[in-house]
Short mmCIF file of C-alpha atoms and ligand atoms in Angstrom, two decimals:
data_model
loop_
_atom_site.label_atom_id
_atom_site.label_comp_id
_atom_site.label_asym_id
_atom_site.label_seq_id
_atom_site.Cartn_x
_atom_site.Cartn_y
_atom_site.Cartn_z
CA UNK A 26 70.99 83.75 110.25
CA UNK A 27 70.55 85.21 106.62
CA UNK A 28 73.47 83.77 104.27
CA UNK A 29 76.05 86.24 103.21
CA UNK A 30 76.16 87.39 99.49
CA UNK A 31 79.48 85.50 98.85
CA UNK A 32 78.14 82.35 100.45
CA UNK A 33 75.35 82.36 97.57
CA UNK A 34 76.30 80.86 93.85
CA UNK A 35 73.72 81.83 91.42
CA UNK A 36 72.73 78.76 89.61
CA UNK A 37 70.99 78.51 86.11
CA UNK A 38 67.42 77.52 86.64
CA UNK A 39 66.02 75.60 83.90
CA UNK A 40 62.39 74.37 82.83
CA UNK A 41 61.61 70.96 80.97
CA UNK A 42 58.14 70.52 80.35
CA UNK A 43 55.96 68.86 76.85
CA UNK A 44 53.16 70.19 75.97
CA UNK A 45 50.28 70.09 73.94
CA UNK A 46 48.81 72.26 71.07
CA UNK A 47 46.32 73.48 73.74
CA UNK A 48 48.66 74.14 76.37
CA UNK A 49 47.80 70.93 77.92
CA UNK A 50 50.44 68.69 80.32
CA UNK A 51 48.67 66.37 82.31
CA UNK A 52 45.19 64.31 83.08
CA UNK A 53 44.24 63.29 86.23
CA UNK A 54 47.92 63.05 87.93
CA UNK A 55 49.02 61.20 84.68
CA UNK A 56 50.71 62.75 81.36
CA UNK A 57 48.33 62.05 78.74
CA UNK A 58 50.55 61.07 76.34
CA UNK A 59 52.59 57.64 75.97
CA UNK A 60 55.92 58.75 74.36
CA UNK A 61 58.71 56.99 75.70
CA UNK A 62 61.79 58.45 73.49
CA UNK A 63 60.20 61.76 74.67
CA UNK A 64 60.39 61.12 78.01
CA UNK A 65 63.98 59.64 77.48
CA UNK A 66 64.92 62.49 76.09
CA UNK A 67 63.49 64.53 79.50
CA UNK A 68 65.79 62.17 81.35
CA UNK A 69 69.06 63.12 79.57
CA UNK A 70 68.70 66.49 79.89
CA UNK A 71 67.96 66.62 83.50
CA UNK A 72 70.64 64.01 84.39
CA UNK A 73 73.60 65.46 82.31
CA UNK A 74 76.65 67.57 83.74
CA UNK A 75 79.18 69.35 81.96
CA UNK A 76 81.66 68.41 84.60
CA UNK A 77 82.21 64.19 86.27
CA UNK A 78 81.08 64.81 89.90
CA UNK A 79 78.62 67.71 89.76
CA UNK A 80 75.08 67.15 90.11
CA UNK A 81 71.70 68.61 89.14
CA UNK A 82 68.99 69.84 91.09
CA UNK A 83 65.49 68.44 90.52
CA UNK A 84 62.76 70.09 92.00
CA UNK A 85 59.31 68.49 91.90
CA UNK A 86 55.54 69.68 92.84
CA UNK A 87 54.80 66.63 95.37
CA UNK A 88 51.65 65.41 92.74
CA UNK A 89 54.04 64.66 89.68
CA UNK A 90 56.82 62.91 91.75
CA UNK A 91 53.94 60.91 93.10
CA UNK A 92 52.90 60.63 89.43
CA UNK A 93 56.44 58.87 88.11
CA UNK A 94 56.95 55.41 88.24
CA UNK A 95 59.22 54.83 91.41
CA UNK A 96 61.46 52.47 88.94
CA UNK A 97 62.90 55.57 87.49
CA UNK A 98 64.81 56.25 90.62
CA UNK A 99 67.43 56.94 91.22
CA UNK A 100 68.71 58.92 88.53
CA UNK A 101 72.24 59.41 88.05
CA UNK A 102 73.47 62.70 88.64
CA UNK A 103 70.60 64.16 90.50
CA UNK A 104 69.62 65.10 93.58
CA UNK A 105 65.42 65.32 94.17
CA UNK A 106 63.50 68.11 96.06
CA UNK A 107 59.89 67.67 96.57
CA UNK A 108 58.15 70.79 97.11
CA UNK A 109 55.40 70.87 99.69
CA UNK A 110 53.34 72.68 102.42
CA UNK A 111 51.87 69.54 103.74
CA UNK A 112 54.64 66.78 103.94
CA UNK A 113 56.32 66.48 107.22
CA UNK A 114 58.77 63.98 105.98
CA UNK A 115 61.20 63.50 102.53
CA UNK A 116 59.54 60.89 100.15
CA UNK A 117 61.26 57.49 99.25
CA UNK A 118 63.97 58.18 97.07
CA UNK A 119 63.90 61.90 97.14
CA UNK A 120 66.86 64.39 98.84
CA UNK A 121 64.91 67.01 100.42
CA UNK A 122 61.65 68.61 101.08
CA UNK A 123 61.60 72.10 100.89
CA UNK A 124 57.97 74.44 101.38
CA UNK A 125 58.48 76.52 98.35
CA UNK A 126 60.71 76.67 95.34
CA UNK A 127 63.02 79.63 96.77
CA UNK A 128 63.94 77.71 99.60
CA UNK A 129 65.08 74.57 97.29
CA UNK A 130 66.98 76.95 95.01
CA UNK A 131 68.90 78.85 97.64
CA UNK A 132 69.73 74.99 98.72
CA UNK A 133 71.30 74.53 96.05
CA UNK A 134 72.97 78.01 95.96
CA UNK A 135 74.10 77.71 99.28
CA UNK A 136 76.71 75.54 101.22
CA UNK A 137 77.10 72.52 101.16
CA UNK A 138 75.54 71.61 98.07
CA UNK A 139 76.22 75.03 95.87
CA UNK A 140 79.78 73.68 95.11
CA UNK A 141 78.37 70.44 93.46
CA UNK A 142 75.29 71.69 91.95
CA UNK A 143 75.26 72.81 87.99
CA UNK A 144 71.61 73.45 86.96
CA UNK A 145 68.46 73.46 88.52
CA UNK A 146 65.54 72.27 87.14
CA UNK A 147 62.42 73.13 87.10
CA UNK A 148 60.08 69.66 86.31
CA UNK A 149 56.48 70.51 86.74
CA UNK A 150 53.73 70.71 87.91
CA UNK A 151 51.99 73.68 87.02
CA UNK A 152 52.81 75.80 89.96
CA UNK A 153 56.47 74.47 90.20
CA UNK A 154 56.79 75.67 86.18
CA UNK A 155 55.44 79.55 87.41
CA UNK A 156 58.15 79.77 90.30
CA UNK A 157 60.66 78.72 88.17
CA UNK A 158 59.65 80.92 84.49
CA UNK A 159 59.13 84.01 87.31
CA UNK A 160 62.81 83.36 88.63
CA UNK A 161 65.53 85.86 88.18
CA UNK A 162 67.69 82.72 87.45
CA UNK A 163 65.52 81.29 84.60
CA UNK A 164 67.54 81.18 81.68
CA UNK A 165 66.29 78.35 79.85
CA UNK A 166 63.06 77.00 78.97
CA UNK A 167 62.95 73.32 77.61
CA UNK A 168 59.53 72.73 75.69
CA UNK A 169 58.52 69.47 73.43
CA UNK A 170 55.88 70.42 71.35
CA UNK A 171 53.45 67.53 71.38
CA UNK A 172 51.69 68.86 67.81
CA UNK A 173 48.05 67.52 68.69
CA UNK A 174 45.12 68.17 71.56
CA UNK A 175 44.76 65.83 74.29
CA UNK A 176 42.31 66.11 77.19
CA UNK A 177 44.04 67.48 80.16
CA UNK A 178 43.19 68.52 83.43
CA UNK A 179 46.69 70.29 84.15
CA UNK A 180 48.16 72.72 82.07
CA UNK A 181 51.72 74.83 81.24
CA UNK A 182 51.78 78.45 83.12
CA UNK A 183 51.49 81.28 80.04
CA UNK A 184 54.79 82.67 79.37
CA UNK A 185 56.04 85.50 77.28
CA UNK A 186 57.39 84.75 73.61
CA UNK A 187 59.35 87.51 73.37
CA UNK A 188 60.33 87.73 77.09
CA UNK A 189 61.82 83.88 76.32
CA UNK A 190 62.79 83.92 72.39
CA UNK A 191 63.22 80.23 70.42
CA UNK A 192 66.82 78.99 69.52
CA UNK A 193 67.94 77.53 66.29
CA UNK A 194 70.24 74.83 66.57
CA UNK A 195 71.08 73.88 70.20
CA UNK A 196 73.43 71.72 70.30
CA UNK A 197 71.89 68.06 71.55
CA UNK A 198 69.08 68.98 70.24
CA UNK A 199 67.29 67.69 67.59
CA UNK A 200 65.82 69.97 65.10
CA UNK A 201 63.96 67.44 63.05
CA UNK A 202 59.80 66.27 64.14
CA UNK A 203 59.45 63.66 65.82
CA UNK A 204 57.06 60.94 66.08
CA UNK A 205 56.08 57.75 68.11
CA UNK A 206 53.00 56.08 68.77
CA UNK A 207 51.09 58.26 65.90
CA UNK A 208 51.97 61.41 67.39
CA UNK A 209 54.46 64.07 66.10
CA UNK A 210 56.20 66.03 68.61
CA UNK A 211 59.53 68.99 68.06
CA UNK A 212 61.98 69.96 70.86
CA UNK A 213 61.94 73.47 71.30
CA UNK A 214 64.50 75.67 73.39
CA UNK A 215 63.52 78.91 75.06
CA UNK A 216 65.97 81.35 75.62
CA UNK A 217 65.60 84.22 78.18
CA UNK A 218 66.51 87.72 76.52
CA UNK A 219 68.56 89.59 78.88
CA UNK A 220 68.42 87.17 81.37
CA UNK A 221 70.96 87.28 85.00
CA UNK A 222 72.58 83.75 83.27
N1 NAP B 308 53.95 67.06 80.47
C1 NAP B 308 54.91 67.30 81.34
O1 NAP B 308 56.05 67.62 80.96
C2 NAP B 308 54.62 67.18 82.80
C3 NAP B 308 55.60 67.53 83.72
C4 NAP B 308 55.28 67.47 85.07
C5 NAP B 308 54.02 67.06 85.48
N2 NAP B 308 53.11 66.70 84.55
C6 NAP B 308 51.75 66.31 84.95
O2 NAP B 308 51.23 67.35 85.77
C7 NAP B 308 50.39 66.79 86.78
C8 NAP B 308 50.92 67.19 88.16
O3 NAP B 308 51.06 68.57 88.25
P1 NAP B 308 50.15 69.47 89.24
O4 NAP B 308 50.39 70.89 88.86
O5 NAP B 308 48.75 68.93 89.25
O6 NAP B 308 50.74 69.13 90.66
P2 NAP B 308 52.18 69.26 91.34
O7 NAP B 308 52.74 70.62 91.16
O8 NAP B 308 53.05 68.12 90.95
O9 NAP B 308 51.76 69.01 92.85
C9 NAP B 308 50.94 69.95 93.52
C10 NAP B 308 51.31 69.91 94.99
O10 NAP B 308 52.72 70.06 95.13
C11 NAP B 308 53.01 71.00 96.14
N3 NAP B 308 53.55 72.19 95.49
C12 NAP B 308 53.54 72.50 94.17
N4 NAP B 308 54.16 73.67 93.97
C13 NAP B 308 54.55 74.11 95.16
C14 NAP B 308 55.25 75.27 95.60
N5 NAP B 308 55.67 76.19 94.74
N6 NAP B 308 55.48 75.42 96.91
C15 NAP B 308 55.07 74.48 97.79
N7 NAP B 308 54.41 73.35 97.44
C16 NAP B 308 54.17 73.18 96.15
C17 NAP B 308 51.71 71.26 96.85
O11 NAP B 308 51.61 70.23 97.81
P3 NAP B 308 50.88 70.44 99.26
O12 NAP B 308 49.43 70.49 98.94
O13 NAP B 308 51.32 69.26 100.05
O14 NAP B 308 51.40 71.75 99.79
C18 NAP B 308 50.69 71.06 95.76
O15 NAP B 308 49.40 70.72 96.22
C19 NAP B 308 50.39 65.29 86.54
O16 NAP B 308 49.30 64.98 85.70
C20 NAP B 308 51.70 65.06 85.79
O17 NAP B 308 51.65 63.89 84.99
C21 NAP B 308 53.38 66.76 83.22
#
């Protein structure tokens, strides 16, 4: 039975992604990078909530959670959907399995979980990133900048720079480059112009 509109909380759905000068985010089902403050910084975003008790919405192309080191898990805060045609059942440590990335967002729109979800995000890969940039919910996009070429074999969806429009000063956010291991990297914030959030 199709959910009612009341029964549906729109959610803000968010993309977190780094990236490099030529568009570049991963190499054979790795990132080709080694920048452990910048994925730190990945994990704070995704795992923070504005209010004690809510919880965020990960969802993940099945290749990339694969791809992470199981000792990340679990994360506090979060709840993991793995998106896949293929899987029959929920990978270790994830929530939920879900076929395509509407059906994990009206999951987390809908009862039970849309009174304890706060933000949904969007965490790669490639196809993941285009559901979630194409959504009607998209209000944010997270981008770190890696400032040099690496050779990749997967790489961020195009997206419109003056559909989404770069902030100044978000709070959290550091405005200053960065740079570890040799490599300097910026945080960048994406805003939406006109978006439904
Ligand atoms: N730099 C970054 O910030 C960043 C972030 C994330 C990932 N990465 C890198 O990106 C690479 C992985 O990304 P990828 O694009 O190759 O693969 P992926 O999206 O992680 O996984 C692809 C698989 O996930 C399932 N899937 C993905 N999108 C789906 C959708 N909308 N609906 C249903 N199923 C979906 C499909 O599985 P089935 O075939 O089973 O249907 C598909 O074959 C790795 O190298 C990783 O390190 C980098």
């Amino acid at each position: 039975m199709e959910k009612s509109r009341e029964e549906v909380q729109q959610k803000p759905v968010r993309v977190i992604a780094a990236v490099c000068r030529n568009m570049g985010i991963g190499k054979d089902g790795k990132l080709p990078w080694h920048l452990p403050s910048e994925f730190q910084y990945f994990l704070n975003n995704v795992t923070k909530v504005s209010t004690p008790g809510k919880m965020n919405m990960l969802i993940w192309g099945k290749l990339c959670w694969y791809s992470h080191p199981q000792t990340i898990f679990p994360l506090p805060n979060v709840l993991h959907v793995v998106l896949s045609t293929t899987l029959t059942t929920v990978p270790d440590h994830a929530h939920f399995l879900c076929q395509d990335f509407e059906s994990a967002v009206q999951l987390a729109a809908g009862p039970p979980l849309s009174g304890m979800i706060e933000t949904i995000w969007s965490v790669g890969g490639t196809q993941v990133y285009k559901d979630a940039l194409n959504h009607p919910w998209c209000d944010l996009v997270y981008l770190t900048d890696i400032m040099a070429d690496f050779d990749c074999n997967v790489f961020f969806p195009d997206f419109d720079r003056t559909v989404f429009k770069e902030q100044e000063n978000v709070p959290g956010v550091p405005k200053e480059i960065q740079e570890e291991n040799g490599i300097k990297y910026k945080f960048q914030v994406f805003k939406k112009m006109g978006g439904a959030v």
